[in-house]
Amino acid sequence: MIEYFIKKMKLCPQLTKSLNLLPIMALFFCPNIFWQQISAQQGHLVESQLLIERIHTESIHLRNLDSQRVLTAFHLCKKNEWIAGGFRSSELVIENLESATVYHISLAWEYLDGSRDTSFNLPVITRSNSSGEILVYFNSSVETEFSNGAEPVSISGTVLRNTIIEKIDQATTSIDVAAYNNNRSEIVQALNNAANRGVRVRYIAEGENANTALNTSLAFQVLERNDDDGIMHHKFLVIDVDDPDNCWIITGSTNLTTQQIATDNNHMLFIQDQSLAVVYEMEFEEMWGSNTASPNLSQSRFGANKRDNTPHWLMVGEVPIQSYFSPSDNTAFHISAALQDAEESISFALLLFTHNPLAETIIQKHFQGLNVRGLINDIDASGTRYPKLKSNNINVHPNGVNGVQLHHKYAIIDADALNSQPKVITGSHNWTNRANNHNDENTLIIHSTAITNIFRQEFEARWCESVSDQCLVSYAISPGEAAMSQIKVYPNPTNGKIQLDFEGNNDAVIRRVLVFDHLGRMIKGRKNVSEDVSINLTAFPDGMYQVVIESEMGIQRLPVVIAR
C-alpha cells in the first residue's frame, strides 16, 4: 500500500507540492501512530480554528475559521487516499460515510504567505441510528418545583441498581465494565449469567480496592490497574456496542457499592446511542490492550500512558455531547472552557475541589456578575480550593447532611438561560489535579435544556438541605399586589447585607421572600418566614435588585441597591 501511494505521489507532482512532502507513514496508520494532541477550545472545535458544523449519519461538515489559510487536500483514513483538487476552500463536506463510525481526517492547508501545514489524524465520529435517549437516575430527592417538564426516571437507589441489572440481563453480545469498586454480588451474578449465556463480558477494576463482589468464581476475565501513579476511577458500562437499537452506555458518579447506591448522593446516566458506545469502547480497549475477550498486558495503557485518540464531539439524537477521558484529553481545560461559556449562572456539586485553574475560572465568572453557587463535600481535603472560593465571596458551602457523602461531580451552566445553551458537566472526574493528570476518568458535557433542568432539580434539593437559609423556590408568583403596612428594608443602599422588618405585620403569614437581580433571575429565597429576616447579598455585584415578599395578603416588591 505504501509503495502504491509513493507511485501515486510521483504521478501527481502538484499534489506532492500541496502536501509539502508530508511523512508518508503518518497517512496510513491512522488511529494512533502519528497522533497529534488536539485542543478543542469551544464546543465543536476539533482543532484551533477548525469547526465541526454538522454531524449526520452519512456525512460530516467542517468549516475553517482561519482567514489566513485555505484547505487544499484532505485524507480520510478509511479511504486511504488524499483527495485534492481545484477546491481551495474553507468548507469541507465529507459524504458517503457509515453511521456510528470513527474516521481520522488529515487536512492539508495553504496559508496566504505561501507556507503549508497539515492537521494529522483528527478523530471524528458520525451520528448513529440509535434513539439517542438519555435517562437520568438519582438516588436522592429532587426539587420538582424547578421542573420545566423534564424529570429524572427515578430518585431511588434500589431502582438504579435494578435497572443496571436489567440492562445486563438484556445484553446479547457484549458487556464492558470499568468500575472503581464493587461489593454488590447481585451485579456480579448478573455478569456471570450473561457470560454463561454467551455474552462477551470484560471487566476492569482498580487494584487498590477490595472489590469484594469479585472474590468469587467468575465466568469472565478481570484486569486490574495496579500502579502508584493513579487510580482507575471509571464507573461505566458499555452494553451491546454493535447493536444500534439495543446498545447502552451507563455512566455517572456512582460506584457499584451499597453505600454509594443506597445512601450517598449520586447519579447515573443511561444513554442509548451507538456512537457514544463506540467512543467508550475505545477508552475501554485502550486500557484492556486488545479488542478480544482477553486483555493484552503488553498493549494495555492506563493513566499518563493513554493517548488522546477518541472523538470529542458527538450528536446523540438531537443533543450535542462532548466526551473526554482523563488524563489524556486535558479534561480540566475543557471543563474550564464550558464554564467560560456561561453567561448567567453556574451551580456545582462536587465531592472534591482542589484544581486551582478551575477555581480561578469560577472566581472570574463570579466577578463577571454571574450567579455562582456551589456545594463541596470534602472542604478540608489537602489542597482544597474551598477557602479560596470563600475569600472571594463565592456562594459556596459544605455538604450539610451528616452521614451522607455528596459524591457528585457535576456542574450546571445557564440552567435558565434564554440566549445561551444550558449544559451540564458530569462523569467520574473530580475537580482535582489527580483526576486531571493521573487517574482514568470520563467526562461528558451535555448541551441540553431538559437534562440540565433535571440536574438543576437535584442541585436545588441538595442546596436546600445544606444551605437552608438560601433555599430557593420556583419562579411562580401568585397574581395580585397588596401592600403590607410598614415593611422596612435597610440599609438601602447597602454594602450587601440587608434586614427586612415586618413590624406591624405580625399576623400576616409570609409564604416566601425572594430576591431577583436586574435581569429577573432569582438568586435567593426563603419559605414560611415567621420573623424579621437578614439576607446576605455580599456574594453578588453592585447593582439594582428587587425583594419580593409574598404573603396571604398579596405581594410586595421592594427595590434594593448594592453600592460598595
XYZ file of C-alpha atoms in Angstrom:
564
model
C 0.000 0.000 0.000
C 2.813 2.398 0.876
C 4.550 1.639 -2.448
C 1.285 2.273 -4.255
C 0.955 5.626 -2.521
C 4.500 6.634 -3.488
C 3.716 5.842 -7.129
C 0.556 7.935 -6.916
C 2.566 10.809 -5.449
C 5.109 10.633 -8.280
C 2.303 10.793 -10.814
C 0.871 13.857 -9.126
C 3.612 16.446 -8.519
C 1.032 19.159 -7.896
C -0.403 17.145 -5.008
C 3.104 16.437 -3.705
C 3.807 20.156 -3.623
C 0.482 20.843 -1.902
C 1.226 18.318 0.815
C 4.778 19.634 1.189
C 6.293 16.119 1.360
C 4.304 15.007 4.407
C 5.524 11.983 6.379
C 4.034 9.101 4.448
C 3.818 6.665 7.339
C 1.531 9.055 9.190
C -1.077 8.943 6.460
C -1.967 5.290 6.588
C -1.550 4.133 10.157
C -4.447 6.362 11.083
C -5.553 5.622 14.623
C -2.551 6.197 16.871
C 0.859 6.019 15.210
C 1.044 9.684 14.314
C -1.406 11.153 16.794
C -1.325 14.880 17.431
C -2.738 16.328 20.669
C -5.903 18.233 19.837
C -7.100 21.271 21.735
C -10.860 21.619 21.442
C -11.305 25.070 22.888
C -15.007 25.510 22.265
C -17.885 23.082 21.859
C -17.290 21.620 18.454
C -13.834 22.930 17.610
C -11.854 19.770 16.810
C -8.718 21.843 16.399
C -7.951 25.509 16.818
C -9.915 27.335 14.099
C -11.459 24.114 12.705
C -15.170 23.746 13.391
C -17.463 20.737 13.087
C -20.629 22.434 11.856
C -22.876 19.395 11.495
C -22.714 15.657 12.072
C -25.061 13.290 10.254
C -25.189 9.515 9.912
C -23.535 9.659 6.470
C -21.693 12.983 6.416
C -19.623 15.415 8.455
C -19.433 19.156 7.725
C -16.248 21.034 8.656
C -15.512 24.757 8.431
C -12.156 26.535 8.641
C -12.307 29.700 10.756
C -8.767 30.877 9.980
C -8.960 33.536 7.261
C -5.211 33.194 6.657
C -5.421 29.675 5.217
C -7.393 27.548 2.761
C -7.884 23.799 2.537
C -6.112 22.231 -0.440
C -6.442 18.491 0.214
C -7.738 16.012 2.756
C -7.205 12.366 3.621
C -9.857 10.132 5.152
C -8.499 7.120 6.985
C -10.930 4.545 5.609
C -10.493 5.690 2.012
C -6.696 5.605 2.134
C -6.176 8.311 -0.432
C -5.509 12.024 -0.436
C -8.269 13.923 -2.151
C -7.065 17.162 -3.703
C -8.461 19.285 -6.403
C -9.304 22.718 -7.518
C -11.242 23.332 -4.303
C -9.314 25.959 -2.374
C -11.948 26.103 0.269
C -12.795 26.988 3.853
C -15.560 24.386 3.929
C -15.422 20.615 3.661
C -18.350 18.218 3.422
C -17.306 14.575 3.675
C -20.088 12.314 2.428
C -20.908 8.627 1.859
C -19.808 7.692 5.362
C -21.051 4.916 7.639
C -23.096 5.637 10.731
C -21.546 5.415 14.235
C -18.088 5.091 12.696
C -14.830 6.738 13.715
C -12.851 8.374 10.919
C -9.440 10.010 11.151
C -9.148 13.045 8.923
C -5.894 14.703 7.823
C -6.102 18.139 6.206
C -3.568 19.982 4.060
C -3.571 23.765 4.409
C -2.003 26.565 2.387
C -1.529 29.963 4.006
C -1.684 33.333 2.332
C 2.072 33.735 2.695
C 2.605 30.547 0.676
C 3.531 28.297 3.638
C 1.879 24.938 4.141
C 0.826 22.874 7.118
C -1.128 19.713 7.883
C -3.545 18.623 10.566
C -2.968 14.923 11.138
C -5.482 12.228 12.052
C -8.254 14.250 13.672
C -10.789 11.741 15.079
C -14.450 12.318 14.259
C -17.460 10.045 14.534
C -20.661 10.027 12.533
C -24.087 10.088 14.088
C -25.690 6.757 14.932
C -29.113 5.372 14.056
C -29.870 4.825 17.742
C -32.722 6.560 19.567
C -30.388 8.915 21.447
C -32.497 8.517 24.588
C -30.847 9.970 27.715
C -32.260 8.735 31.030
C -31.206 10.293 34.341
C -31.296 8.357 37.616
C -30.645 9.819 41.072
C -30.687 8.093 44.440
C -31.852 11.183 46.355
C -34.795 13.553 46.219
C -35.138 16.355 43.695
C -36.932 19.705 43.896
C -39.726 19.272 41.341
C -40.849 22.907 41.668
C -37.987 23.732 39.295
C -39.043 21.281 36.593
C -39.691 22.643 33.107
C -41.478 19.391 32.281
C -38.348 17.240 32.362
C -37.826 14.805 35.227
C -35.478 12.015 36.292
C -36.570 8.444 35.702
C -36.101 7.641 39.380
C -34.761 9.009 42.667
C -34.385 5.544 44.208
C -31.074 3.743 44.669
C -32.926 0.443 44.524
C -34.390 1.318 41.140
C -30.951 2.423 39.929
C -29.371 -0.886 40.972
C -32.222 -2.920 39.464
C -32.002 -1.010 36.179
C -28.266 -1.730 35.891
C -29.010 -5.438 36.413
C -31.877 -5.275 33.927
C -29.598 -3.863 31.212
C -27.025 -6.576 31.939
C -29.737 -9.239 31.722
C -30.899 -7.858 28.361
C -27.413 -7.903 26.802
C -26.998 -10.305 23.877
C -23.460 -9.811 22.559
C -21.101 -7.772 24.767
C -20.666 -6.061 28.126
C -17.639 -3.958 29.093
C -17.416 -2.804 32.708
C -14.899 -0.291 34.085
C -15.724 0.074 37.773
C -13.647 1.608 40.540
C -15.179 -0.561 43.283
C -17.855 -3.261 43.549
C -19.348 -5.041 46.548
C -22.733 -5.834 45.019
C -22.802 -9.590 44.466
C -26.102 -9.454 42.553
C -24.486 -7.256 39.866
C -21.559 -9.664 39.506
C -24.005 -12.598 39.400
C -25.828 -10.891 36.525
C -22.488 -10.517 34.715
C -21.717 -14.205 35.324
C -25.131 -15.153 33.959
C -24.503 -13.057 30.860
C -21.104 -14.678 30.257
C -22.610 -18.143 30.711
C -25.231 -17.466 28.030
C -22.523 -16.462 25.535
C -22.206 -12.700 26.042
C -18.605 -11.457 25.895
C -18.004 -9.900 29.314
C -14.832 -7.904 30.071
C -14.145 -6.170 33.391
C -11.554 -3.594 34.511
C -11.193 -2.776 38.220
C -8.998 -0.648 40.470
C -6.439 -2.862 42.144
C -6.205 -0.910 45.403
C -9.858 -1.561 46.283
C -11.354 -4.616 47.934
C -13.873 -5.285 45.131
C -15.373 -7.954 47.379
C -18.086 -8.856 44.877
C -15.366 -10.102 42.509
C -13.989 -12.510 45.115
C -15.949 -15.422 43.746
C -15.892 -17.804 40.805
C -16.095 -15.650 37.675
C -17.120 -16.601 34.154
C -15.232 -13.609 32.701
C -11.768 -12.106 32.917
C -10.862 -9.138 35.117
C -7.975 -6.718 34.560
C -6.811 -4.551 37.458
C -4.885 -1.319 37.370
C -2.038 -1.703 39.844
C 0.422 1.186 39.884
C 1.347 4.050 42.181
C 0.720 6.852 39.706
C -3.075 6.977 39.823
C -6.311 5.022 40.033
C -8.801 3.518 37.584
C -11.708 5.673 38.705
C -14.267 4.992 35.946
C -17.843 3.955 36.698
C -19.196 2.936 33.285
C -20.711 0.008 31.412
C -20.880 -0.412 27.622
C -23.586 -2.858 26.571
C -24.107 -4.402 23.085
C -21.938 -1.834 21.296
C -22.559 -3.397 17.867
C -26.355 -3.147 18.088
C -27.619 0.372 17.252
C -31.069 -0.359 18.688
C -30.063 -2.005 21.957
C -26.655 -0.590 22.902
C -26.373 1.393 26.122
C -23.810 3.484 27.921
C -24.239 3.661 31.692
C -22.036 6.262 33.364
C -22.008 8.809 36.159
C -20.732 9.270 39.694
C -21.964 6.030 41.307
C -19.603 3.280 42.401
C -21.122 -0.210 42.475
C -21.215 -0.388 46.260
C -24.022 -0.490 48.823
C -23.176 2.875 50.378
C -22.853 4.599 47.015
C -26.053 3.212 45.543
C -28.281 3.430 48.598
C -27.043 6.366 50.682
C -24.504 8.796 49.239
C -25.788 11.439 46.814
C -25.102 10.058 43.321
C -26.433 9.809 39.811
C -26.136 7.684 36.681
C -26.988 8.339 33.035
C -28.342 5.615 30.752
C -27.727 6.687 27.151
C -28.979 4.687 24.167
C -26.517 5.701 21.478
C -24.107 3.603 19.428
C -21.682 6.433 18.617
C -21.117 7.179 22.305
C -20.847 3.437 22.989
C -18.135 3.164 20.320
C -16.193 6.038 21.916
C -16.377 4.468 25.379
C -15.363 1.091 23.974
C -12.257 2.787 22.533
C -11.358 4.006 26.026
C -12.039 0.566 27.489
C -9.931 -1.274 24.909
C -7.020 1.120 25.329
C -6.894 0.043 28.973
C -7.717 -3.600 28.138
C -4.994 -3.703 25.497
C -6.998 -5.659 22.925
C -10.336 -5.985 21.165
C -10.727 -9.606 22.225
C -12.166 -11.289 25.307
C -8.687 -11.471 26.879
C -6.583 -8.468 27.940
C -3.171 -7.924 26.384
C -0.910 -6.643 29.139
C 1.837 -5.632 26.717
C -0.565 -3.231 24.951
C -2.625 -2.169 27.983
C -2.438 1.556 28.794
C -3.544 3.326 31.952
C -3.133 6.868 33.221
C -0.484 9.004 31.566
C 0.306 6.234 29.056
C -3.050 6.663 27.336
C -3.441 8.787 24.200
C -5.855 11.484 23.177
C -7.361 9.299 20.464
C -11.164 9.450 20.740
C -13.645 11.805 19.062
C -14.731 14.578 21.403
C -17.857 15.923 19.697
C -20.912 13.760 19.103
C -24.540 14.145 18.157
C -26.639 11.887 20.388
C -30.084 12.092 18.865
C -30.590 15.847 18.688
C -28.293 16.542 21.646
C -24.677 17.679 21.163
C -22.361 15.961 23.656
C -18.671 16.483 24.340
C -16.739 13.465 25.614
C -13.343 13.470 27.330
C -11.197 10.876 29.065
C -8.503 11.591 31.614
C -5.653 12.094 31.824
C -5.027 12.043 28.059
C -7.585 14.633 26.965
C -6.726 17.592 29.252
C -10.232 17.365 30.668
C -9.959 20.256 33.128
C -9.186 22.571 30.210
C -12.460 21.602 28.538
C -14.419 21.881 31.792
C -12.985 25.372 32.174
C -13.916 26.239 28.584
C -17.513 25.165 29.235
C -17.595 27.270 32.420
C -16.153 30.214 30.488
C -19.103 29.968 28.092
C -21.565 30.570 30.947
C -23.500 33.809 30.570
C -25.883 33.787 33.527
C -25.286 31.108 36.156
C -23.103 28.242 37.352
C -24.069 25.719 40.036
C -21.779 22.862 41.029
C -21.979 19.866 43.376
C -18.617 18.190 43.957
C -17.032 15.631 46.228
C -13.644 17.342 45.863
C -12.413 20.665 44.520
C -8.619 21.065 44.567
C -7.863 22.104 40.976
C -6.705 25.713 41.117
C -7.231 26.699 37.438
C -10.886 25.660 37.715
C -11.191 27.691 40.923
C -9.776 30.681 39.045
C -12.396 30.213 36.339
C -15.192 30.085 38.919
C -13.891 33.241 40.595
C -13.604 35.012 37.250
C -17.209 34.189 36.315
C -18.383 35.368 39.744
C -16.727 38.749 39.274
C -18.283 38.979 35.817
C -21.619 39.108 37.623
C -22.848 35.552 37.165
C -24.920 33.826 39.822
C -22.431 31.216 41.091
C -23.378 28.663 43.757
C -21.543 25.556 44.860
C -21.598 22.610 47.246
C -18.413 20.740 48.188
C -18.269 17.630 50.341
C -14.602 17.431 51.366
C -13.861 21.058 52.225
C -10.854 20.075 54.367
C -9.123 17.873 51.783
C -5.455 18.527 51.077
C -5.232 21.342 48.546
C -8.897 22.239 48.834
C -9.947 25.396 46.993
C -12.849 25.987 49.396
C -11.094 28.719 51.445
C -10.009 30.499 48.266
C -13.545 30.467 46.902
C -14.985 31.740 50.195
C -12.391 34.518 50.436
C -13.540 35.710 47.009
C -17.161 35.829 48.199
C -18.260 32.840 46.131
C -21.578 31.485 47.378
C -20.134 28.044 48.162
C -20.951 25.819 51.142
C -20.045 22.430 52.586
C -22.346 19.433 52.396
C -24.523 19.832 55.464
C -26.026 16.351 55.738
C -24.363 14.104 58.298
C -23.695 10.517 57.280
C -24.343 11.166 53.589
C -21.488 11.890 51.218
C -22.116 14.356 48.417
C -20.374 12.200 45.801
C -21.471 14.074 42.658
C -19.064 15.554 40.124
C -21.377 17.845 38.172
C -21.770 21.464 37.199
C -24.838 23.148 35.741
C -24.381 26.037 33.321
C -27.053 28.609 32.414
C -29.967 26.463 33.566
C -32.478 29.263 32.961
C -30.732 30.997 30.078
C -32.759 32.328 27.188
C -29.846 33.355 24.957
C -27.328 30.554 25.541
C -27.429 26.761 25.539
C -27.882 25.247 29.009
C -25.442 22.441 29.642
C -24.385 20.033 32.367
C -20.900 18.654 33.049
C -20.869 15.204 34.617
C -18.947 11.940 34.913
C -16.408 10.363 37.251
C -13.942 13.279 37.173
C -13.479 15.083 40.497
C -12.179 18.627 40.116
C -8.682 17.664 41.273
C -5.162 17.555 39.905
C -5.103 13.772 40.381
C -8.198 13.323 38.251
C -6.849 15.538 35.501
C -3.270 14.263 35.378
C -3.148 10.714 36.747
C -6.481 8.901 37.062
C -8.575 7.117 34.448
C -11.746 9.216 34.296
C -14.586 10.064 31.930
C -16.459 13.339 31.476
C -19.497 14.328 29.422
C -20.628 17.872 28.653
C -24.269 17.587 27.624
C -25.823 20.510 25.727
C -29.475 20.012 26.605
C -32.090 22.204 28.254
C -34.015 19.168 29.521
C -31.047 17.279 31.002
C -29.680 20.476 32.553
C -33.061 21.149 34.133
C -33.153 17.648 35.638
C -29.768 18.208 37.273
C -30.916 21.654 38.425
C -33.808 19.975 40.274
C -31.321 17.721 42.089
C -29.000 20.603 42.912
C -31.777 22.698 44.451
C -32.738 19.773 46.711
C -29.154 19.376 47.933
C -28.817 23.159 48.274
C -31.899 23.361 50.498
C -30.539 20.553 52.683
C -27.181 22.256 53.189
C -27.982 25.974 52.906
C -31.487 26.161 54.309
C -31.470 29.941 54.740
C -30.971 30.307 50.979
C -33.405 27.620 49.881
C -34.798 28.795 46.566
C -38.290 28.092 45.321
C -39.853 28.229 41.900
C -40.405 31.426 39.989
C -44.185 31.147 40.050
C -45.579 34.270 41.762
C -49.265 34.435 42.600
C -51.088 37.283 40.848
C -52.166 40.368 42.708
C -50.484 43.189 44.561
C -51.439 44.164 48.092
C -49.014 46.153 50.163
C -48.481 45.121 53.742
C -48.034 48.037 56.062
C -44.724 49.249 57.366
C -42.366 46.687 55.759
C -38.868 48.100 56.000
C -35.715 47.086 54.153
C -32.493 48.582 55.475
C -29.840 49.722 54.953
C -30.718 50.728 51.418
C -28.386 51.336 49.583
C -26.409 48.537 51.203
C -22.943 47.049 51.099
C -24.542 43.638 50.632
C -26.356 42.835 53.887
C -29.988 43.835 54.324
C -32.618 43.442 57.014
C -36.350 43.015 56.414
C -38.514 44.353 59.242
C -42.126 43.099 59.270
C -43.177 45.355 62.154
C -46.938 45.808 62.147
C -47.492 42.623 60.118
C -47.165 40.072 62.884
C -50.432 38.414 61.942
C -49.529 38.019 58.267
C -48.244 34.657 57.068
C -45.149 35.318 54.945
C -45.090 32.441 52.464
C -41.782 33.329 50.883
C -39.209 36.043 50.397
C -37.399 36.122 47.051
C -34.541 38.250 45.724
C -34.160 38.924 41.985
C -31.280 40.563 40.145
C -31.638 43.192 37.411
C -32.152 40.504 34.762
C -35.040 38.960 36.660
C -33.070 35.925 37.828
C -33.988 34.655 41.265
C -30.821 34.493 43.348
C -32.078 33.898 46.892
C -35.226 32.808 48.628
C -36.829 31.595 51.820
C -40.068 29.818 52.609
C -42.501 30.260 55.523
C -40.891 33.260 57.169
C -42.190 33.876 60.688
C -39.939 36.703 61.856
C -37.702 39.500 60.626
C -35.168 38.342 58.027
C -31.495 39.097 57.382
C -30.307 38.499 53.826
C -26.639 38.371 52.830
C -26.022 39.539 49.260
C -22.290 40.197 49.607
C -21.536 37.471 47.036
C -23.313 39.488 44.342
C -22.050 42.512 42.393
C -23.161 46.115 42.827
C -26.410 46.994 41.137
C -30.195 47.086 41.399
C -32.087 44.175 42.981
C -35.680 43.504 43.898
C -37.016 41.858 47.049
C -40.387 40.161 46.518
C -42.449 39.338 49.610
C -45.435 37.020 49.125
C -47.997 36.653 51.891
C -51.626 35.709 52.247
C -52.375 39.390 51.701
C -50.619 39.565 48.353
C -47.234 40.628 47.002
C -44.904 43.458 47.926
C -41.927 44.435 45.744
C -39.113 46.468 47.249
C -36.102 47.798 45.295
C -32.656 47.372 46.838
C -29.372 48.896 45.666
C -25.984 47.326 46.425
C -23.301 50.010 46.307
C -19.928 49.448 47.930
